[in-house]
XYZ file of C-alpha atoms in Angstrom:
719
model
C 139.653 116.149 45.318
C 138.069 117.135 48.889
C 138.223 115.379 51.712
C 136.649 115.364 55.131
C 138.810 116.102 57.924
C 136.879 114.245 60.601
C 137.110 111.209 58.586
C 140.675 111.159 57.475
C 144.032 110.660 59.583
C 147.573 110.489 58.018
C 151.053 109.712 59.444
C 149.489 108.433 62.790
C 150.381 105.941 65.432
C 146.945 104.611 66.199
C 143.080 105.266 65.174
C 139.712 104.000 64.717
C 139.077 101.860 61.426
C 135.789 99.692 60.884
C 134.854 100.215 64.216
C 138.111 98.669 65.574
C 141.033 100.468 67.384
C 144.054 99.719 65.107
C 147.618 100.361 66.591
C 151.145 99.336 66.082
C 150.508 96.293 68.594
C 147.691 94.895 66.477
C 143.688 95.296 66.230
C 142.046 96.316 69.915
C 138.309 95.994 70.944
C 136.691 99.642 70.293
C 136.523 100.369 74.181
C 133.163 102.465 73.484
C 131.731 99.049 72.274
C 132.826 97.614 75.337
C 131.823 100.011 77.675
C 128.337 99.680 76.241
C 128.008 96.465 77.298
C 129.814 96.703 80.751
C 127.153 99.892 81.693
C 124.278 97.745 80.324
C 121.440 96.609 82.741
C 119.861 93.649 82.866
C 117.202 93.035 80.444
C 113.802 93.859 81.140
C 112.138 92.946 77.890
C 112.621 91.530 74.398
C 113.479 94.731 73.036
C 116.670 95.003 75.887
C 117.834 91.425 74.802
C 117.977 92.508 71.143
C 120.067 95.348 72.107
C 122.313 93.256 74.238
C 122.918 90.467 71.435
C 123.451 93.462 68.807
C 126.549 94.897 70.945
C 127.860 91.492 71.520
C 127.773 90.886 67.661
C 129.829 94.012 67.055
C 132.456 92.388 69.294
C 132.464 89.185 68.292
C 135.737 88.875 66.482
C 137.576 89.390 70.159
C 134.985 86.699 72.186
C 136.460 83.194 72.219
C 133.079 81.037 71.724
C 130.827 84.174 71.782
C 127.909 81.597 70.468
C 128.312 79.759 73.563
C 128.598 82.258 75.827
C 125.647 83.884 74.567
C 123.635 80.971 74.272
C 121.086 81.886 76.741
C 120.258 85.298 75.290
C 119.516 83.547 71.933
C 117.102 81.066 73.385
C 115.072 84.272 74.931
C 114.721 85.340 71.406
C 113.419 82.272 69.823
C 109.766 82.385 68.596
C 106.652 81.522 70.723
C 108.739 82.120 73.922
C 107.598 84.590 76.492
C 110.479 86.636 77.854
C 111.954 85.249 81.104
C 115.613 86.733 82.390
C 116.461 83.792 84.781
C 119.584 83.174 86.824
C 121.458 81.543 84.109
C 120.979 84.594 81.758
C 122.277 86.814 84.475
C 125.306 84.680 85.021
C 125.964 84.808 81.594
C 126.076 88.395 81.514
C 128.480 88.640 84.144
C 130.500 86.254 82.633
C 130.523 88.111 79.631
C 131.385 91.538 81.412
C 134.112 89.826 83.118
C 135.525 88.538 80.090
C 135.701 92.007 78.116
C 137.166 93.973 81.094
C 140.659 92.140 79.705
C 139.828 91.578 75.901
C 142.310 89.776 73.585
C 144.916 91.754 71.173
C 144.208 90.266 67.522
C 147.385 90.550 65.236
C 147.486 91.306 61.963
C 149.057 88.601 59.277
C 151.591 89.266 57.106
C 151.352 88.106 53.506
C 152.052 84.414 52.257
C 152.062 83.771 56.095
C 151.111 80.033 57.128
C 148.294 80.412 59.841
C 147.212 78.053 61.987
C 143.593 77.112 63.531
C 142.249 75.750 66.528
C 138.737 73.937 66.644
C 136.406 73.309 69.597
C 132.940 71.864 69.747
C 130.500 71.651 72.273
C 126.523 70.363 72.658
C 125.201 73.453 71.387
C 128.028 75.435 69.463
C 131.316 75.163 67.490
C 134.045 77.443 67.646
C 137.511 78.336 66.003
C 140.413 80.518 66.043
C 142.654 81.812 63.709
C 146.391 81.890 64.817
C 149.357 83.233 63.427
C 153.049 82.613 64.689
C 155.836 84.858 65.333
C 158.898 84.165 67.257
C 157.859 81.141 68.977
C 154.786 83.000 70.255
C 151.240 82.717 68.702
C 148.747 85.505 68.406
C 145.126 85.057 67.649
C 143.844 86.692 64.627
C 139.972 86.342 64.651
C 137.611 84.663 66.828
C 134.959 82.739 65.025
C 131.779 80.743 66.329
C 128.417 79.048 65.526
C 125.509 77.926 67.209
C 124.295 74.480 66.236
C 121.016 73.874 64.652
C 118.501 71.195 65.948
C 119.885 68.541 63.411
C 123.372 69.458 63.695
C 123.301 69.038 67.806
C 122.821 65.229 66.670
C 126.250 65.385 64.553
C 128.943 62.951 66.297
C 131.893 64.815 67.652
C 133.943 63.845 64.629
C 131.199 65.539 62.231
C 131.007 68.554 64.329
C 134.862 69.327 64.384
C 134.448 69.029 60.766
C 131.312 71.209 60.816
C 133.836 74.153 62.665
C 136.466 73.793 60.195
C 133.898 74.406 57.427
C 132.264 77.418 59.284
C 135.874 78.902 60.002
C 136.287 78.582 55.971
C 133.144 80.240 55.050
C 133.503 83.132 57.756
C 137.231 83.467 57.115
C 137.254 82.768 53.526
C 139.718 85.618 52.491
C 142.226 84.272 54.966
C 141.794 80.924 53.580
C 142.514 82.161 50.116
C 145.661 84.039 51.000
C 147.433 81.777 53.222
C 148.234 78.231 54.000
C 146.190 76.741 56.746
C 147.522 74.431 59.341
C 144.680 72.811 61.165
C 145.976 71.746 64.674
C 143.779 69.128 66.463
C 144.464 65.737 68.452
C 142.008 63.995 65.927
C 142.796 62.939 62.683
C 140.475 65.383 60.553
C 141.988 64.107 57.531
C 141.781 60.836 57.533
C 137.874 61.249 58.195
C 137.498 63.296 55.487
C 138.614 61.018 52.980
C 137.319 57.877 54.449
C 134.674 56.300 52.075
C 132.228 55.123 54.876
C 131.558 58.709 55.722
C 127.904 60.444 55.419
C 127.094 62.773 52.195
C 127.627 65.969 54.398
C 131.244 64.705 55.082
C 131.917 63.962 51.574
C 130.811 67.627 50.343
C 132.635 69.239 53.168
C 135.868 67.641 51.915
C 135.054 68.522 48.347
C 134.262 72.182 49.546
C 137.552 72.654 51.644
C 139.730 71.132 49.036
C 139.930 74.676 47.070
C 141.928 75.828 49.997
C 145.663 75.113 51.287
C 144.649 73.338 54.055
C 147.109 70.691 55.950
C 146.512 68.705 59.142
C 149.047 68.539 61.985
C 148.684 67.154 65.569
C 147.889 69.707 68.454
C 150.882 70.723 70.704
C 151.549 72.558 73.622
C 149.623 76.379 73.850
C 152.102 78.844 73.372
C 149.615 81.677 74.609
C 147.305 81.795 77.720
C 144.337 83.223 75.812
C 144.498 80.112 73.522
C 144.955 77.626 76.289
C 141.545 78.732 77.571
C 140.179 78.307 74.461
C 141.192 74.760 74.241
C 140.582 73.765 77.846
C 136.865 74.517 77.283
C 136.523 71.166 75.366
C 134.917 69.334 77.932
C 136.601 66.081 78.986
C 133.168 64.152 78.211
C 133.307 65.301 74.802
C 137.197 64.092 74.327
C 136.094 60.550 75.443
C 133.250 60.384 73.210
C 134.928 61.597 70.222
C 138.020 58.951 71.076
C 135.222 56.316 70.955
C 133.754 57.565 67.602
C 137.385 57.845 66.053
C 137.972 53.984 67.113
C 134.404 53.053 65.338
C 135.691 55.122 62.294
C 138.964 53.041 61.896
C 138.409 49.741 63.203
C 137.445 47.217 60.488
C 138.575 43.877 61.945
C 137.866 42.157 65.300
C 140.072 43.459 68.134
C 142.317 41.236 70.158
C 146.045 39.821 69.313
C 146.595 36.766 67.168
C 149.411 34.604 67.867
C 151.337 32.845 65.186
C 153.323 29.955 65.901
C 155.697 28.384 62.605
C 158.265 26.514 62.025
C 160.419 24.545 59.250
C 162.632 21.560 59.091
C 164.743 19.804 56.254
C 165.562 16.358 55.877
C 166.530 13.595 53.212
C 163.052 12.895 52.113
C 162.541 16.881 51.962
C 161.617 20.211 53.572
C 158.372 21.074 55.274
C 156.798 23.936 56.755
C 153.974 24.068 59.601
C 152.062 26.852 60.821
C 149.154 27.785 63.845
C 147.510 30.643 63.432
C 145.317 31.208 66.794
C 142.730 33.879 66.910
C 141.718 36.135 70.056
C 138.484 34.240 70.545
C 140.463 30.925 70.387
C 139.679 29.836 66.711
C 142.602 27.769 65.353
C 144.105 27.572 61.571
C 146.677 24.804 60.744
C 148.518 24.738 57.706
C 151.310 22.338 56.634
C 153.713 23.164 53.538
C 155.660 20.710 51.404
C 158.368 22.292 49.464
C 159.145 21.113 45.962
C 162.901 22.485 46.318
C 165.831 21.772 48.269
C 166.182 24.261 51.464
C 168.344 24.255 54.416
C 167.003 24.443 57.988
C 167.268 27.801 58.171
C 165.876 28.703 54.709
C 162.848 26.687 55.889
C 162.503 28.594 59.091
C 162.335 31.659 56.951
C 159.708 30.251 54.220
C 157.535 29.294 57.182
C 157.448 32.601 58.811
C 156.970 34.410 55.109
C 154.106 31.913 54.704
C 152.670 32.935 58.379
C 152.654 36.324 57.413
C 151.028 36.151 54.024
C 148.106 33.871 55.555
C 147.827 36.609 58.513
C 147.652 39.212 55.619
C 145.049 37.386 53.602
C 142.757 36.949 56.487
C 142.922 40.701 56.932
C 143.862 40.107 60.831
C 142.973 43.504 62.084
C 143.803 46.353 59.925
C 147.465 44.897 59.356
C 148.981 48.293 60.121
C 147.804 48.695 63.600
C 148.203 45.245 64.210
C 151.580 44.973 63.400
C 151.987 48.113 65.688
C 152.356 45.174 68.568
C 153.901 42.459 66.476
C 156.719 40.379 67.679
C 158.823 37.630 67.195
C 160.123 35.502 69.603
C 162.260 32.085 69.561
C 160.335 29.389 71.823
C 161.728 26.099 72.860
C 160.359 23.068 70.628
C 158.303 21.664 73.714
C 156.202 24.954 73.310
C 156.014 24.539 69.719
C 154.836 21.059 69.541
C 151.914 21.734 67.057
C 153.723 23.383 64.611
C 156.581 20.895 64.518
C 154.178 18.177 63.937
C 152.881 20.000 61.074
C 156.404 20.653 60.007
C 157.196 16.699 60.058
C 153.781 16.148 58.312
C 155.287 18.187 55.246
C 158.656 17.099 54.925
C 158.190 13.449 55.270
C 155.449 12.519 53.109
C 153.553 14.383 50.285
C 150.508 12.340 50.862
C 148.311 12.419 54.376
C 145.258 10.896 55.286
C 144.988 13.854 57.998
C 142.267 16.462 57.415
C 145.316 19.237 57.544
C 145.699 20.709 53.943
C 149.419 20.026 52.540
C 150.017 23.173 50.198
C 153.159 22.359 47.836
C 155.515 25.383 47.491
C 157.167 24.677 43.737
C 159.826 27.971 44.306
C 161.212 29.722 47.190
C 159.670 32.886 48.251
C 162.727 34.927 47.370
C 165.053 34.260 44.769
C 166.856 35.976 42.260
C 165.681 36.822 38.959
C 167.403 37.621 35.783
C 166.716 41.084 34.326
C 165.887 41.256 30.739
C 164.887 44.356 29.854
C 163.790 46.851 31.932
C 160.566 49.005 31.327
C 160.513 52.563 32.421
C 156.368 53.301 33.200
C 157.235 57.016 34.330
C 155.814 58.533 37.177
C 152.192 57.352 37.192
C 149.450 60.297 37.842
C 148.220 57.991 40.849
C 151.535 58.781 42.935
C 151.307 62.040 44.082
C 147.721 61.867 45.214
C 148.692 58.154 46.739
C 151.238 59.874 48.525
C 149.387 62.799 50.001
C 146.543 60.451 51.452
C 149.014 57.863 52.501
C 151.851 59.742 54.169
C 151.009 63.397 53.924
C 153.912 63.944 51.144
C 153.740 66.969 48.962
C 155.775 68.442 46.452
C 157.997 71.571 47.045
C 156.097 73.516 44.300
C 153.473 75.277 46.202
C 151.080 75.512 43.051
C 151.466 71.561 42.607
C 150.814 71.269 46.439
C 147.489 73.008 45.678
C 146.559 71.102 42.842
C 146.831 68.027 44.406
C 145.203 68.808 47.627
C 142.041 70.039 45.602
C 142.264 66.765 43.857
C 142.578 64.578 46.650
C 139.329 65.436 48.012
C 137.929 63.273 45.490
C 139.649 60.102 46.069
C 140.216 57.720 48.980
C 142.285 54.733 49.873
C 140.918 51.444 50.330
C 143.060 48.103 50.783
C 146.387 49.818 49.645
C 144.624 51.090 46.393
C 143.446 54.318 45.164
C 139.647 54.941 44.339
C 137.743 57.752 42.936
C 134.423 58.544 44.467
C 131.724 58.572 41.562
C 128.285 60.048 41.446
C 126.874 57.088 39.486
C 128.328 54.064 40.529
C 130.670 52.515 43.170
C 133.926 54.044 43.994
C 135.990 53.693 40.562
C 139.321 51.853 40.552
C 141.963 54.312 39.419
C 144.408 52.643 36.790
C 147.883 53.446 35.554
C 148.250 54.501 31.882
C 149.366 50.738 31.071
C 146.465 49.134 33.073
C 144.097 51.558 31.134
C 145.074 50.384 28.166
C 144.425 46.777 29.116
C 140.829 47.978 30.101
C 140.114 49.727 26.952
C 141.486 46.311 24.762
C 139.482 44.347 26.983
C 136.425 46.303 26.490
C 136.420 47.068 22.980
C 138.533 44.250 21.169
C 138.762 41.248 23.450
C 135.694 38.576 24.990
C 133.674 41.579 26.026
C 134.319 44.133 23.464
C 132.149 45.331 20.991
C 133.690 47.913 19.211
C 131.533 50.489 19.916
C 131.770 54.460 19.825
C 134.036 56.624 22.129
C 130.776 57.902 24.283
C 129.681 54.201 24.812
C 133.033 52.914 25.604
C 133.982 55.816 28.183
C 130.402 54.429 29.875
C 131.281 51.176 29.780
C 134.442 51.707 31.185
C 133.034 53.688 34.018
C 130.066 51.201 34.738
C 132.925 48.071 34.684
C 134.468 50.751 37.891
C 137.610 52.118 36.185
C 138.634 55.569 36.191
C 141.778 57.613 34.838
C 142.230 61.205 33.837
C 142.240 61.012 30.050
C 139.494 58.200 29.647
C 137.474 60.520 27.398
C 140.497 61.188 24.867
C 141.705 57.622 25.260
C 138.019 56.093 24.358
C 138.107 58.187 21.361
C 141.311 57.243 19.958
C 140.339 53.433 20.479
C 137.213 53.576 18.952
C 138.439 54.893 15.442
C 138.715 52.108 13.357
C 137.238 51.086 9.706
C 134.238 48.639 8.865
C 133.677 46.363 6.328
C 130.973 44.289 4.660
C 129.514 41.616 6.759
C 129.582 38.033 4.785
C 127.558 35.092 5.030
C 128.247 32.566 7.616
C 129.519 28.932 6.802
C 126.784 26.290 7.046
C 124.606 28.121 5.042
C 123.421 30.283 7.909
C 122.707 33.516 6.571
C 119.560 34.926 8.608
C 119.396 36.589 11.998
C 116.043 36.468 14.265
C 115.890 39.149 16.439
C 113.440 40.080 19.484
C 113.898 43.146 21.723
C 112.189 43.690 24.937
C 110.835 47.031 24.183
C 111.398 48.568 27.711
C 114.629 47.051 29.101
C 116.115 46.726 25.581
C 117.482 43.185 26.264
C 117.955 41.323 23.001
C 117.660 37.681 21.948
C 119.143 36.740 18.703
C 119.304 33.290 16.762
C 121.358 32.090 13.321
C 119.513 30.339 11.019
C 119.846 29.067 7.508
C 116.065 30.350 6.690
C 113.226 31.678 8.872
C 110.098 30.104 8.459
C 107.511 29.917 11.151
C 108.882 26.796 12.791
C 112.079 28.411 13.385
C 110.089 31.526 14.931
C 107.975 29.326 17.232
C 111.251 27.476 18.241
C 113.135 30.675 19.014
C 110.472 32.015 21.153
C 109.336 29.106 23.108
C 113.154 28.331 23.913
C 114.825 31.903 24.289
C 111.588 33.562 25.662
C 109.294 31.428 27.056
C 111.222 29.068 28.720
C 113.426 31.832 30.562
C 111.344 34.856 30.939
C 107.660 33.610 30.897
C 104.779 34.511 28.248
C 105.146 37.948 26.980
C 102.090 40.037 26.494
C 102.363 41.425 23.204
C 104.792 40.842 20.158
C 105.391 43.163 17.458
C 106.480 41.740 13.972
C 106.434 43.070 10.416
C 104.647 41.752 7.798
C 106.634 38.360 6.944
C 105.041 35.273 5.844
C 106.505 33.572 8.811
C 104.838 35.921 11.328
C 101.375 35.413 9.664
C 100.856 31.993 8.742
C 98.004 29.626 10.413
C 100.434 27.665 12.492
C 102.138 30.728 13.783
C 98.695 32.374 14.779
C 97.699 29.225 16.382
C 100.656 29.240 18.538
C 100.075 33.010 19.945
C 96.347 31.992 20.504
C 97.607 28.757 22.525
C 99.486 31.028 24.802
C 97.380 34.371 24.616
C 100.108 36.384 23.210
C 98.790 39.424 21.613
C 100.331 39.663 18.049
C 100.550 42.887 16.230
C 102.128 44.171 13.042
C 103.825 47.133 11.702
C 101.804 48.906 8.872
C 103.253 48.334 5.403
C 102.961 52.282 4.784
C 104.596 52.936 7.761
C 107.704 50.757 8.548
C 108.972 53.144 11.097
C 106.245 51.536 13.338
C 108.661 48.543 14.092
C 111.653 50.952 14.795
C 112.930 49.080 17.711
C 113.612 46.060 15.985
C 115.340 47.794 12.911
C 117.186 49.951 15.376
C 118.595 46.791 17.102
C 119.397 44.924 13.994
C 121.487 47.889 12.910
C 123.150 48.184 15.659
C 124.145 44.042 15.979
C 125.077 44.322 12.446
C 127.206 47.376 12.765
C 128.799 45.608 15.648
C 129.324 42.414 13.928
C 130.852 44.456 11.287
C 133.349 46.217 13.308
C 134.089 42.831 15.516
C 134.808 40.427 12.758
C 137.726 42.192 10.813
C 139.991 38.968 9.602
C 137.451 36.446 10.849
C 134.459 37.518 8.559
C 133.002 34.216 7.928
C 132.563 33.494 11.854
C 129.936 36.046 12.535
C 127.349 33.338 13.788
C 129.864 32.124 16.547
C 130.474 36.020 17.472
C 127.025 36.517 18.119
C 126.990 35.546 22.154
C 130.091 37.867 22.466
C 127.826 40.555 20.834
C 124.769 40.243 23.013
C 126.809 40.086 26.402
C 128.566 43.434 25.072
C 125.096 45.023 24.293
C 123.364 43.573 27.432
C 125.978 44.873 29.807
C 126.315 48.272 27.803
C 124.050 51.335 29.217
C 121.428 52.078 26.630
C 120.817 56.044 26.088
C 117.263 55.912 26.468
C 116.930 54.219 29.604
C 120.230 55.214 31.422
C 120.638 51.737 32.139
C 122.119 48.330 31.052
C 119.590 45.562 29.768
C 121.340 43.297 32.159
C 120.771 45.528 35.268
C 116.983 46.211 34.417
C 116.289 42.320 34.038
C 118.237 40.919 36.821
C 118.419 43.715 38.996
C 122.376 44.092 39.321
C 125.332 44.541 36.937
C 127.370 41.855 35.378
C 130.896 41.085 36.318
C 132.903 41.633 33.192
C 135.897 39.251 32.571
C 138.590 42.216 33.303
C 137.442 42.656 36.391
C 138.706 38.958 37.329
C 142.217 40.138 36.296
C 141.977 44.010 37.603
C 139.965 43.885 40.713
C 137.558 46.901 41.199
C 135.741 48.062 44.123
C 133.117 45.721 43.829
C 135.416 42.609 43.605
C 137.925 43.716 45.914
C 135.695 43.973 48.986
C 133.362 41.254 48.177
C 131.854 39.326 51.039
C 129.463 36.207 50.090
C 127.132 37.046 52.992
C 126.979 40.450 52.748
C 126.865 40.371 48.911
C 123.710 37.928 48.644
C 122.002 40.178 51.199
C 122.824 43.385 48.840
C 121.477 41.617 46.038
C 118.299 41.021 47.729
C 118.265 44.836 48.508
C 118.709 45.412 44.904
C 115.815 43.328 44.066
C 113.517 45.043 46.784
C 114.774 48.410 44.733
C 114.294 47.264 41.389
C 110.843 48.350 40.626
C 112.176 51.848 41.394
C 114.830 51.257 38.905
C 112.763 50.285 36.346
C 109.991 53.298 36.950
C 113.177 55.485 37.030
C 114.461 54.129 33.439
C 110.571 54.459 32.017
C 110.636 58.080 32.658
C 114.214 58.605 31.141
C 112.957 56.455 28.177
C 109.659 58.897 27.759
C 111.893 61.958 28.230
C 114.143 60.596 25.684
C 111.355 59.736 23.129
C 110.109 63.124 23.828
C 113.261 64.873 23.239
C 113.713 62.971 19.940
C 110.467 63.739 18.879
C 111.261 67.763 19.400
C 114.296 67.339 17.390
C 112.469 65.883 14.502
C 109.764 68.230 14.487
C 112.149 71.407 14.483
C 112.780 70.410 10.708
C 109.220 69.804 9.920
C 106.775 71.855 8.087
C 103.490 72.001 9.187
C 100.967 71.871 6.413
C 97.183 72.001 6.477
C 95.398 70.645 3.547
C 92.027 71.743 2.467
C 89.344 70.091 0.171
C 90.332 70.617 -3.491
C 94.116 71.091 -2.692
C 96.256 69.413 -5.367
C 98.626 66.887 -3.692
C 101.175 64.314 -4.766
C 99.845 60.745 -3.870
C 102.345 58.099 -2.839
C 101.550 54.606 -4.208
C 102.716 51.588 -2.270
C 103.224 48.388 -4.224
C 101.030 46.212 -2.028
C 97.875 48.693 -2.484
C 98.812 49.460 -5.899
C 95.367 50.285 -8.070
C 95.062 49.838 -11.959
C 96.463 52.607 -13.619
C 97.730 54.085 -10.792
C 101.019 56.319 -10.922
C 102.266 59.641 -11.463
C 100.131 59.924 -14.607
C 97.228 57.877 -13.388
C 93.859 59.104 -12.167
C 92.983 60.372 -8.922
């Protein structure tokens, strides 16, 4: 082995390494690089400015907010700009030289040491400093900064703070991968990054940052003058603006204090409660309660307070958490609570009243002892660790488990006390426990909205309905495994099904009949198609006698409907009808089980299920392509989702109108997907087809069809 003595040093206390001066104290800037900037003259041309910025770039690690300090230099180098060295440029150069006269000493982090990071933003740049703490003293490790692009300058202050953290994670990736990072900031970046109302860029950043072990903590007093200078550069105006943006992010209700007055009484005639809720705008809500149980005066007072708090919570008075920061309970004289006292008398004296104040009957106390029969331990739900982290920043002691929870949490949000997962294909998905997941699958597969579909279809229906749990794929496979049986005849002589499918939306209409004649077909089309959806342009049928009769053709001519028939020699031309028939019959077989003779009564349930299940060819449900929005399935009325939980009637009507405006776009997208699916099926089919080219005088095997059979035709007949 040969070594170059001029490039190798052993057993030295200090030395130059990768352009830096490494000593026992830490990492120092190279004096030669600093001297090259101190001795530089004011630039006279573009080339001189490029030399200056190049020398500054070599010292970026040591320069606090280097992008901000050098912004005037960068502006000169912009394209289509003439060279102009003005007073601002000269002042920036002198400030830079002054700063480099006492450059900071950078520290070297230790293995598995927790590092801290401070963030700062301005109108033109974002900056960050990585810090380590030793003996109650903070030492800078690395300075990074970035000049904002034109679009980034229009970000809000909170978005710029998130951008600063994202920039630091990209430039200091090795530090973020090897160390736990604590972000010290006066603003709740963690809550902002996990808030569902955020823009797409913030959600994207939250997912990218989830791979690191990052925690957020309030910023305390600076333990280093160098760091104090870094933070004080945060202009006062930016702090005020960020506070206003934070209020806009977190506030979800009308500001102001609400006043709740309650009272309760008990008499021989009964017990009653009264409450008056007054908003900050002066709106008053009155309620009177009649207790269907005996209660003492004290118990009536407690019941009144509990009923009032339930009313406040149901009205979502401010965000309950923040509103109750200033909540107080005061005992006031009866003379100052006359309105609530009158409501108490109204509730305790009679159960019938001619006044317009509603009287609510309480059949049992709010708090009562219940007998424990058989306690059931559901175990620790998968929701608990993620919910605890997002809600109260509670993490387990195991570092690997902590890292896993933080990575997962970036894809979840808390809405109104429930955990939701961010979805790519639908609104936020309600996270459910294993027991709730069992109820969802049971409802989608067995009950009133179930169709006993396959695993993939069942999984897609659960996601479309708005639910999520980690094992939903394997659970869907287990639930969908069951046997089928032959479909029997229905009572009353109903033995036939008439099926009509819309070729584009895949919407299906089905009728059950004793026999299918032309009159049944005409009535079916009139009631189920024309009266509900209008006159169709074209209908494709097979060559059944009921479809080619004289009366049936007159019916089509009357409404100018084009009637087409599938060729007898190629029945696959009517494949859409055959496919729908097969799907409905198979689902009936799976659905009936013990009620095999009731298939006609089960048809509406099968149709409901078919219409609310996404079709593979379109990627949409037939219901959404016809009506412009997804249907509310029965399970949503019992186990609420993001769509039903936060429903507002006026806003919902407006959103439905918007969906109708965008319906054409959705249908066009479904049409393109259908064409792509058909091409995919055709390519798959043609893989097994051997292309044959026939020539004149070649011998072939002729297939004879029954309806075109000629005399003497057959395998041995003349050709």
